Amino acid sequence: MRERAAGRYFGSQHVGRIGVRRSFRIRTYLLLLALVSAVPFIAFAAVLARHTATVQSRGFARDVTAVARAFSLAMDNQVLLYRTALEALGRSPALARGDLTDFHIEMQAASALLNGTVSLSRGDGGQVLNSHHPAGTMLPRRSQAAQAVQVAATGQVWVSDLTRSALTGRMQVTVNVPVPAPGNMAVPPPGAQPAGPPWVLAIALPLELIEAMLRSQRLPPDWIGAVVDRGGLFLARTLDHDARLGTPASKDWTIPARTQPEGWVMSTTLEGVVTYTGFVQSNTTGWTVGIGVPEGVVRAPLLRTLLPLAGFGAALTLLAAAAALVVARRIARPVSALARRDAAPEELDLVEAQQVAAALHAADADRRAAEAALRESEAELLAAREVSPQAHWTADAAGKLVTVSRRVSQATSVAAEARLGDGWLNVVHPVDRAAAQAAWSHAIRTGQTYDTTFRIQDRPGPSGAGSWRWVRARAAPRQSADGRPTRWYGTTEDVDDRVRAQNALEVSESRLRQLTEDLEARVAAEVQAREAAQAALHQAQRMEALGKLASGIAHDFNNVLQAVGGSLSLILRAPGNAARVERVAGMARDAVDRGAAITGRMLSLARRADLRAGPVDAAELLQGLRLVLQHTLGAGIRVAVDVPPDLPPLLADRGQLETVLINLATNARDAMPRGGTLRLSARTEGGRMLIEAADTGAGMTPDVLARAREPFFTTKPPGVGTGLGLALAHGFAEQSGGLLRINSTPGKGTAVTLVLPVAATALAQAAAVQVT
């Protein structure tokens, strides 16, 4: 027993065989602990290496960029020297008086001094003099005639990019300086302009000079220095200068150089070498100086720093692993001794192992006590099964009964032994036998729980005839490790009284269901009759509303007809009185206009208008209405506009919105006969736009406010209002995707608010619907 316990706790092979999990030895765990302990050092070393690489890369970038900047300044100084010489030559008295022969001699002297070809061109790019050709020689146009024209037009000094000379065919760059046209003025006064267009004095800057200056920087042999013009073409290069002159440089560093004055980028040279390149752009020439350092040179200091650190870390890790193995052997000896059956705690030299050994001895004693208690429990369970009202039974994996409680014999005339195997089917009612056997076979085949109800033959009575009783048989399987049933444990319970009561209940429920169906039929008939009565009531209400509408229309048109009829009667009485006829005809025309207005508003109310919604600037709309209403509402009415800044546009038909606001303003004027204030305001709330017209008039009582939206309802005297203004405003708000609010207090005024969608929100929702 102790060996089994030791195998359970310490045998890695035993644990592996039962498939619980894979175990490792203590020395393995200690070795992993040592390696994991080295992780912080490794992480710190990685962070330190990264920081060191960053610092060294920045230092290289700073130093290399400084070298490029110094060379760029030296090159700018050389260009300035040539520019100064040209400007001094341009102030020659010979040029000022137009003596080109003497000036040509001066140009040749300057060319010999500066080691570069000097030329004089007109403003259109045509060459006049060239230091390498005698005076009077027919010379072609300059190869960079467009730049000469630009210098002559702007009067600004220009340093060209790489080009090919029209005379010599050699690659060159030129410094171009504007000078007064020969013979215009000897010394122009300060601020004065020459009489004619300026000419251009140019000198070809020797490319050999740029290369010599670049090589004078004495860069390390594996570094590469280069100068490129604005187009990215090589002007000079420390490696293969002759072969690379005039060819495009690597775009890895020339493209960034076009957007920033200086920088440090990783690039690949034309020879395929990965380098870090520091570049600086000249302010004077626009050329770019680049210094490329091979990647290995940049990373060499880092490797010199990291290799000792990596060696130290590896040595430290190996030392920790060796120490872990030594300690593991020390710990493994007493732990392995625990597997021996006779290992006593006092024999072990590890405190934890002593505690485990003591615990194992105590557990062994507890196990013996538990086995005794289990045997006692099994006896008690067997006794309980025999006295239980349920009959207990067991079956093998194939479904054959192997044990049956003696209570079975007490309930039937068949002995318990006769029910073993498949004998239990002999006491099942013939009608229920097939279903009971099929359910049991399904449970055996699938391993599912068995639960079915059938009738069995009861013990015969005094007359010798037995009866049938309902029982419920249930069973659950005990399964192996692979999920297959190995044994079945079941009970058979007498449920005869319960089943017979359930059958009686089903009969009662059937009768109740029939009564319910009859009641539902009667209720349905009552509901149908009630719905017919409600439909008749709704029809009557519609007729009443139509009557009110017709009454209002008839009343208004009766007023119009009376006005027209009275006017015609007055005209017929005195047709010769032209002034009277004209006055009375005007009254008739006003009556007809009122009728037309009523008809138009009725049509607007009867149909949904074809709105042309679009973004509307609420602030601009209300300010414009204020200017109009201030002059039309009367002197006693003050119109104020309250609009916050940065208000988004709303989405509505601008013309219809203006009409609604004018109607609201007219209602407000009628509510303030003694004068007052009409305040037009706009604000956003919950993603919607609120346009409000508020007055300080008499206000409305609750009963009037409740009917304010009804068509043809008005508190104005006959002939003054149609009662359609608020109804039209209500219809416009709903058709625009919003709503209308009316707040009024008697004696304090009325506020009518149009709640309309914001243009951006409405358009976004429409777009989302289209996408969906």
Tab-separated table of N, CA and C in Angstrom, residues 74-198:
chain	number	residue	atom	x	y	z
A	74	ALA	N	32.936	75.077	-46.679
A	74	ALA	CA	34.143	75.347	-47.473
A	74	ALA	C	33.792	75.503	-48.954
A	75	MET	N	32.878	74.663	-49.439
A	75	MET	CA	32.471	74.754	-50.840
A	75	MET	C	31.718	76.060	-51.084
A	76	ASP	N	30.855	76.473	-50.115
A	76	ASP	CA	30.147	77.749	-50.252
A	76	ASP	C	31.134	78.906	-50.304
A	77	ASN	N	32.197	78.839	-49.471
A	77	ASN	CA	33.199	79.915	-49.482
A	77	ASN	C	33.906	79.998	-50.832
A	78	GLN	N	34.175	78.822	-51.430
A	78	GLN	CA	34.829	78.832	-52.736
A	78	GLN	C	33.918	79.441	-53.799
A	79	VAL	N	32.621	79.093	-53.725
A	79	VAL	CA	31.661	79.664	-54.682
A	79	VAL	C	31.542	81.167	-54.473
A	80	LEU	N	31.541	81.591	-53.193
A	80	LEU	CA	31.479	83.027	-52.914
A	80	LEU	C	32.716	83.748	-53.440
A	81	LEU	N	33.870	83.066	-53.391
A	81	LEU	CA	35.097	83.663	-53.940
A	81	LEU	C	34.931	83.926	-55.441
A	82	TYR	N	34.417	82.928	-56.167
A	82	TYR	CA	34.200	83.109	-57.602
A	82	TYR	C	33.146	84.181	-57.857
A	83	ARG	N	32.099	84.191	-57.032
A	83	ARG	CA	31.063	85.211	-57.214
A	83	ARG	C	31.633	86.609	-56.993
A	84	THR	N	32.465	86.762	-55.943
A	84	THR	CA	33.050	88.081	-55.656
A	84	THR	C	33.957	88.531	-56.795
A	85	ALA	N	34.713	87.568	-57.340
A	85	ALA	CA	35.599	87.925	-58.460
A	85	ALA	C	34.791	88.377	-59.671
A	86	LEU	N	33.661	87.676	-59.952
A	86	LEU	CA	32.818	88.066	-61.088
A	86	LEU	C	32.185	89.434	-60.858
A	87	GLU	N	31.735	89.691	-59.625
A	87	GLU	CA	31.124	90.988	-59.348
A	87	GLU	C	32.155	92.113	-59.509
A	88	ALA	N	33.411	91.838	-59.081
A	88	ALA	CA	34.461	92.848	-59.263
A	88	ALA	C	34.756	93.052	-60.746
A	89	LEU	N	34.776	91.941	-61.503
A	89	LEU	CA	35.012	92.045	-62.940
A	89	LEU	C	33.872	92.780	-63.632
A	90	GLY	N	32.644	92.610	-63.117
A	90	GLY	CA	31.496	93.288	-63.721
A	90	GLY	C	31.515	94.791	-63.528
A	91	ARG	N	32.304	95.277	-62.579
A	91	ARG	CA	32.404	96.726	-62.369
A	91	ARG	C	33.577	97.338	-63.163
A	92	SER	N	34.056	96.592	-64.149
A	92	SER	CA	35.197	97.049	-64.959
A	92	SER	C	34.835	98.320	-65.742
A	93	PRO	N	35.707	99.337	-65.754
A	93	PRO	CA	35.447	100.550	-66.560
A	93	PRO	C	35.345	100.226	-68.045
A	94	ALA	N	36.117	99.222	-68.512
A	94	ALA	CA	36.054	98.869	-69.936
A	94	ALA	C	34.661	98.389	-70.318
A	95	LEU	N	34.027	97.591	-69.412
A	95	LEU	CA	32.665	97.117	-69.696
A	95	LEU	C	31.677	98.276	-69.624
A	96	ALA	N	31.924	99.172	-68.690
A	96	ALA	CA	30.994	100.288	-68.530
A	96	ALA	C	30.992	101.191	-69.762
A	97	ARG	N	32.162	101.404	-70.398
A	97	ARG	CA	32.189	102.280	-71.581
A	97	ARG	C	31.962	101.503	-72.869
A	98	GLY	N	31.761	100.149	-72.754
A	98	GLY	CA	31.444	99.346	-73.929
A	98	GLY	C	32.658	98.916	-74.707
A	99	ASP	N	33.872	98.968	-74.133
A	99	ASP	CA	35.083	98.550	-74.820
A	99	ASP	C	35.249	97.044	-74.581
A	100	LEU	N	34.596	96.214	-75.429
A	100	LEU	CA	34.599	94.765	-75.231
A	100	LEU	C	35.971	94.162	-75.474
A	101	THR	N	36.830	94.813	-76.288
A	101	THR	CA	38.173	94.275	-76.543
A	101	THR	C	39.008	94.303	-75.268
A	102	ASP	N	39.040	95.485	-74.611
A	102	ASP	CA	39.785	95.561	-73.352
A	102	ASP	C	39.165	94.653	-72.291
A	103	PHE	N	37.824	94.600	-72.282
A	103	PHE	CA	37.156	93.752	-71.267
A	103	PHE	C	37.463	92.274	-71.509
A	104	HIS	N	37.637	91.879	-72.776
A	104	HIS	CA	37.988	90.480	-73.066
A	104	HIS	C	39.352	90.158	-72.489
A	105	ILE	N	40.286	91.123	-72.565
A	105	ILE	CA	41.617	90.910	-71.973
A	105	ILE	C	41.488	90.705	-70.462
A	106	GLU	N	40.637	91.516	-69.815
A	106	GLU	CA	40.423	91.376	-68.373
A	106	GLU	C	39.779	90.020	-68.054
A	107	MET	N	38.861	89.557	-68.912
A	107	MET	CA	38.229	88.250	-68.695
A	107	MET	C	39.267	87.135	-68.765
A	108	GLN	N	40.197	87.222	-69.734
A	108	GLN	CA	41.241	86.191	-69.854
A	108	GLN	C	42.130	86.185	-68.614
A	109	ALA	N	42.426	87.359	-68.081
A	109	ALA	CA	43.243	87.416	-66.862
A	109	ALA	C	42.503	86.768	-65.690
A	110	ALA	N	41.208	87.084	-65.571
A	110	ALA	CA	40.415	86.492	-64.483
A	110	ALA	C	40.310	84.980	-64.666
A	111	SER	N	40.191	84.519	-65.935
A	111	SER	CA	40.092	83.083	-66.193
A	111	SER	C	41.358	82.370	-65.779
A	112	ALA	N	42.530	82.979	-66.093
A	112	ALA	CA	43.797	82.355	-65.703
A	112	ALA	C	43.962	82.347	-64.188
A	113	LEU	N	43.490	83.405	-63.534
A	113	LEU	CA	43.627	83.493	-62.082
A	113	LEU	C	42.716	82.491	-61.380
A	114	LEU	N	41.468	82.349	-61.869
A	114	LEU	CA	40.477	81.505	-61.200
A	114	LEU	C	40.444	80.092	-61.745
A	115	ASN	N	41.232	79.839	-62.838
A	115	ASN	CA	41.271	78.496	-63.430
A	115	ASN	C	39.882	78.064	-63.870
A	116	GLY	N	39.206	78.957	-64.563
A	116	GLY	CA	37.872	78.626	-65.053
A	116	GLY	C	37.525	79.499	-66.233
A	117	THR	N	36.710	79.004	-67.156
A	117	THR	CA	36.319	79.754	-68.343
A	117	THR	C	35.308	80.820	-67.956
A	118	VAL	N	35.577	82.094	-68.383
A	118	VAL	CA	34.679	83.220	-68.098
A	118	VAL	C	33.979	83.582	-69.401
A	119	SER	N	32.656	83.827	-69.289
A	119	SER	CA	31.888	84.194	-70.482
A	119	SER	C	30.978	85.357	-70.154
A	120	LEU	N	30.656	86.150	-71.205
A	120	LEU	CA	29.732	87.282	-71.081
A	120	LEU	C	28.584	87.021	-72.053
A	121	SER	N	27.333	87.053	-71.529
A	121	SER	CA	26.160	86.741	-72.342
A	121	SER	C	25.160	87.869	-72.231
A	122	ARG	N	24.371	88.015	-73.290
A	122	ARG	CA	23.247	88.949	-73.245
A	122	ARG	C	22.129	88.363	-72.379
A	123	GLY	N	21.108	89.173	-72.161
A	123	GLY	CA	19.990	88.717	-71.323
A	123	GLY	C	19.193	87.588	-71.936
A	124	ASP	N	19.325	87.375	-73.274
A	124	ASP	CA	18.597	86.280	-73.922
A	124	ASP	C	19.398	84.999	-73.982
A	125	GLY	N	20.594	84.945	-73.382
A	125	GLY	CA	21.395	83.736	-73.357
A	125	GLY	C	22.428	83.654	-74.457
A	126	GLY	N	22.482	84.603	-75.364
A	126	GLY	CA	23.469	84.569	-76.429
A	126	GLY	C	24.838	85.029	-75.940
A	127	GLN	N	25.874	84.230	-76.195
A	127	GLN	CA	27.218	84.568	-75.733
A	127	GLN	C	27.812	85.697	-76.604
A	128	VAL	N	28.500	86.614	-75.925
A	128	VAL	CA	29.166	87.732	-76.601
A	128	VAL	C	30.675	87.536	-76.564
A	129	LEU	N	31.198	87.184	-75.369
A	129	LEU	CA	32.644	86.982	-75.206
A	129	LEU	C	32.874	85.689	-74.458
A	130	ASN	N	34.022	85.036	-74.722
A	130	ASN	CA	34.422	83.834	-74.010
A	130	ASN	C	35.937	83.894	-73.859
A	131	SER	N	36.415	83.657	-72.612
A	131	SER	CA	37.846	83.822	-72.339
A	131	SER	C	38.706	82.820	-73.099
A	132	HIS	N	38.177	81.726	-73.573
A	132	HIS	CA	38.939	80.721	-74.305
A	132	HIS	C	38.865	80.922	-75.822
A	133	HIS	N	38.212	81.985	-76.263
A	133	HIS	CA	38.098	82.266	-77.700
A	133	HIS	C	38.401	83.742	-77.929
A	134	PRO	N	39.022	84.071	-79.050
A	134	PRO	CA	39.363	85.480	-79.305
A	134	PRO	C	38.107	86.349	-79.363
A	135	ALA	N	38.318	87.626	-79.073
A	135	ALA	CA	37.212	88.576	-79.155
A	135	ALA	C	36.724	88.653	-80.598
A	136	GLY	N	35.416	88.738	-80.772
A	136	GLY	CA	34.829	88.807	-82.096
A	136	GLY	C	34.465	87.459	-82.663
A	137	THR	N	34.827	86.350	-81.987
A	137	THR	CA	34.478	85.017	-82.482
A	137	THR	C	32.966	84.815	-82.372
A	138	MET	N	32.348	84.182	-83.369
A	138	MET	CA	30.924	83.850	-83.338
A	138	MET	C	30.731	82.689	-82.351
A	139	LEU	N	29.997	82.961	-81.336
A	139	LEU	CA	29.825	81.978	-80.264
A	139	LEU	C	28.384	81.470	-80.252
A	140	PRO	N	28.179	80.192	-79.916
A	140	PRO	CA	26.798	79.667	-79.813
A	140	PRO	C	26.114	80.173	-78.540
A	141	ARG	N	24.803	79.912	-78.509
A	141	ARG	CA	24.048	80.248	-77.281
A	141	ARG	C	24.518	79.366	-76.134
A	142	ARG	N	24.384	79.871	-74.960
A	142	ARG	CA	24.790	79.114	-73.790
A	142	ARG	C	23.942	77.853	-73.647
A	143	SER	N	24.557	76.816	-73.125
A	143	SER	CA	23.795	75.575	-72.903
A	143	SER	C	22.722	75.771	-71.839
A	144	GLN	N	22.922	76.731	-70.946
A	144	GLN	CA	21.937	77.043	-69.910
A	144	GLN	C	21.358	78.432	-70.168
A	145	ALA	N	20.847	78.630	-71.414
A	145	ALA	CA	20.300	79.928	-71.788
A	145	ALA	C	19.133	80.324	-70.891
A	146	ALA	N	18.311	79.341	-70.485
A	146	ALA	CA	17.150	79.661	-69.644
A	146	ALA	C	17.600	80.234	-68.307
A	147	GLN	N	18.691	79.678	-67.720
A	147	GLN	CA	19.178	80.222	-66.461
A	147	GLN	C	19.737	81.625	-66.663
A	148	ALA	N	20.392	81.893	-67.819
A	148	ALA	CA	20.892	83.242	-68.094
A	148	ALA	C	19.745	84.231	-68.201
A	149	VAL	N	18.672	83.825	-68.852
A	149	VAL	CA	17.497	84.702	-68.954
A	149	VAL	C	16.927	84.988	-67.571
A	150	GLN	N	16.885	83.947	-66.718
A	150	GLN	CA	16.359	84.131	-65.367
A	150	GLN	C	17.221	85.085	-64.557
A	151	VAL	N	18.566	84.937	-64.669
A	151	VAL	CA	19.467	85.834	-63.929
A	151	VAL	C	19.292	87.264	-64.411
A	152	ALA	N	19.180	87.460	-65.755
A	152	ALA	CA	19.001	88.808	-66.289
A	152	ALA	C	17.667	89.398	-65.871
A	153	ALA	N	16.627	88.551	-65.769
A	153	ALA	CA	15.295	89.059	-65.432
A	153	ALA	C	15.168	89.381	-63.954
A	154	THR	N	15.774	88.546	-63.092
A	154	THR	CA	15.605	88.734	-61.645
A	154	THR	C	16.710	89.559	-61.031
A	155	GLY	N	17.881	89.633	-61.693
A	155	GLY	CA	19.013	90.347	-61.108
A	155	GLY	C	19.625	89.616	-59.943
A	156	GLN	N	19.355	88.280	-59.830
A	156	GLN	CA	19.879	87.494	-58.721
A	156	GLN	C	21.005	86.585	-59.221
A	157	VAL	N	22.006	86.367	-58.344
A	157	VAL	CA	23.106	85.469	-58.661
A	157	VAL	C	22.576	84.043	-58.704
A	158	TRP	N	23.055	83.237	-59.606
A	158	TRP	CA	22.573	81.869	-59.777
A	158	TRP	C	23.763	80.932	-59.949
A	159	VAL	N	23.777	79.848	-59.162
A	159	VAL	CA	24.770	78.785	-59.304
A	159	VAL	C	24.052	77.619	-59.962
A	160	SER	N	24.536	77.180	-61.111
A	160	SER	CA	23.816	76.189	-61.905
A	160	SER	C	24.065	74.788	-61.388
A	161	ASP	N	23.231	73.831	-61.890
A	161	ASP	CA	23.465	72.413	-61.682
A	161	ASP	C	24.433	71.931	-62.767
A	162	LEU	N	24.710	70.640	-62.768
A	162	LEU	CA	25.656	70.063	-63.726
A	162	LEU	C	25.086	70.133	-65.138
A	163	THR	N	25.887	70.623	-66.071
A	163	THR	CA	25.456	70.715	-67.473
A	163	THR	C	26.669	70.496	-68.372
A	164	ARG	N	26.433	70.356	-69.667
A	164	ARG	CA	27.510	70.142	-70.634
A	164	ARG	C	27.746	71.415	-71.425
A	165	SER	N	28.972	71.851	-71.524
A	165	SER	CA	29.319	73.105	-72.216
A	165	SER	C	29.011	72.993	-73.706
A	166	ALA	N	28.423	74.102	-74.246
A	166	ALA	CA	28.096	74.128	-75.674
A	166	ALA	C	29.349	74.261	-76.528
A	167	LEU	N	30.470	74.760	-75.957
A	167	LEU	CA	31.696	74.964	-76.728
A	167	LEU	C	32.655	73.787	-76.597
A	168	THR	N	32.888	73.351	-75.343
A	168	THR	CA	33.893	72.303	-75.128
A	168	THR	C	33.280	70.915	-75.017
A	169	GLY	N	31.988	70.839	-74.730
A	169	GLY	CA	31.355	69.542	-74.560
A	169	GLY	C	31.666	68.888	-73.234
A	170	ARG	N	32.342	69.580	-72.320
A	170	ARG	CA	32.700	69.024	-71.021
A	170	ARG	C	31.615	69.336	-70.001
A	171	MET	N	31.553	68.452	-68.962
A	171	MET	CA	30.609	68.689	-67.878
A	171	MET	C	31.116	69.850	-67.030
A	172	GLN	N	30.194	70.717	-66.600
A	172	GLN	CA	30.601	71.891	-65.842
A	172	GLN	C	29.425	72.413	-65.030
A	173	VAL	N	29.751	73.261	-64.023
A	173	VAL	CA	28.770	74.055	-63.294
A	173	VAL	C	29.239	75.503	-63.372
A	174	THR	N	28.313	76.435	-63.392
A	174	THR	CA	28.670	77.838	-63.585
A	174	THR	C	28.097	78.690	-62.480
A	175	VAL	N	28.843	79.782	-62.177
A	175	VAL	CA	28.376	80.837	-61.276
A	175	VAL	C	28.000	82.017	-62.167
A	176	ASN	N	26.736	82.464	-62.100
A	176	ASN	CA	26.198	83.487	-62.983
A	176	ASN	C	25.875	84.737	-62.180
A	177	VAL	N	26.412	85.915	-62.648
A	177	VAL	CA	26.228	87.189	-61.949
A	177	VAL	C	25.674	88.209	-62.949
A	178	PRO	N	24.608	88.934	-62.608
A	178	PRO	CA	24.100	89.958	-63.511
A	178	PRO	C	25.011	91.198	-63.482
A	179	VAL	N	25.285	91.781	-64.670
A	179	VAL	CA	26.108	92.994	-64.774
A	179	VAL	C	25.397	93.971	-65.701
A	180	PRO	N	25.691	95.278	-65.572
A	180	PRO	CA	25.050	96.247	-66.456
A	180	PRO	C	25.476	95.994	-67.908
A	181	ALA	N	24.564	96.274	-68.811
A	181	ALA	CA	24.862	96.137	-70.238
A	181	ALA	C	25.998	97.102	-70.604
A	182	PRO	N	26.886	96.703	-71.479
A	182	PRO	CA	28.038	97.566	-71.826
A	182	PRO	C	27.577	98.923	-72.347
A	183	GLY	N	28.224	99.983	-71.810
A	183	GLY	CA	27.983	101.345	-72.287
A	183	GLY	C	26.788	102.026	-71.654
A	184	ASN	N	26.043	101.348	-70.718
A	184	ASN	CA	24.865	101.993	-70.132
A	184	ASN	C	25.267	103.036	-69.092
A	185	MET	N	26.075	102.627	-68.140
A	185	MET	CA	26.545	103.575	-67.123
A	185	MET	C	27.814	103.005	-66.521
A	186	ALA	N	28.749	103.885	-66.221
A	186	ALA	CA	30.021	103.430	-65.662
A	186	ALA	C	29.824	102.927	-64.242
A	187	VAL	N	29.298	103.765	-63.380
A	187	VAL	CA	29.057	103.378	-61.992
A	187	VAL	C	27.630	103.792	-61.662
A	188	PRO	N	26.696	102.869	-61.667
A	188	PRO	CA	25.313	103.268	-61.387
A	188	PRO	C	25.176	103.775	-59.967
A	189	PRO	N	24.410	104.863	-59.793
A	189	PRO	CA	24.204	105.376	-58.434
A	189	PRO	C	23.426	104.369	-57.592
A	190	PRO	N	23.518	104.527	-56.249
A	190	PRO	CA	22.817	103.585	-55.356
A	190	PRO	C	21.310	103.612	-55.630
A	191	GLY	N	20.725	102.413	-55.777
A	191	GLY	CA	19.288	102.294	-55.997
A	191	GLY	C	18.856	102.508	-57.417
A	192	ALA	N	19.788	102.918	-58.338
A	192	ALA	CA	19.391	103.186	-59.719
A	192	ALA	C	19.427	101.908	-60.525
A	193	GLN	N	18.609	101.818	-61.562
A	193	GLN	CA	18.551	100.674	-62.446
A	193	GLN	C	19.275	101.022	-63.746
A	194	PRO	N	19.957	100.067	-64.375
A	194	PRO	CA	20.619	100.350	-65.643
A	194	PRO	C	19.603	100.687	-66.714
A	195	ALA	N	20.097	101.414	-67.720
A	195	ALA	CA	19.180	101.874	-68.770
A	195	ALA	C	18.664	100.717	-69.595
A	196	GLY	N	19.484	99.707	-69.855
A	196	GLY	CA	19.066	98.567	-70.659
A	196	GLY	C	19.007	97.301	-69.820
A	197	PRO	N	18.530	96.203	-70.401
A	197	PRO	CA	18.476	94.945	-69.646
A	197	PRO	C	19.868	94.485	-69.294
A	198	PRO	N	20.079	93.914	-68.100
A	198	PRO	CA	21.422	93.493	-67.686
A	198	PRO	C	21.894	92.308	-68.510
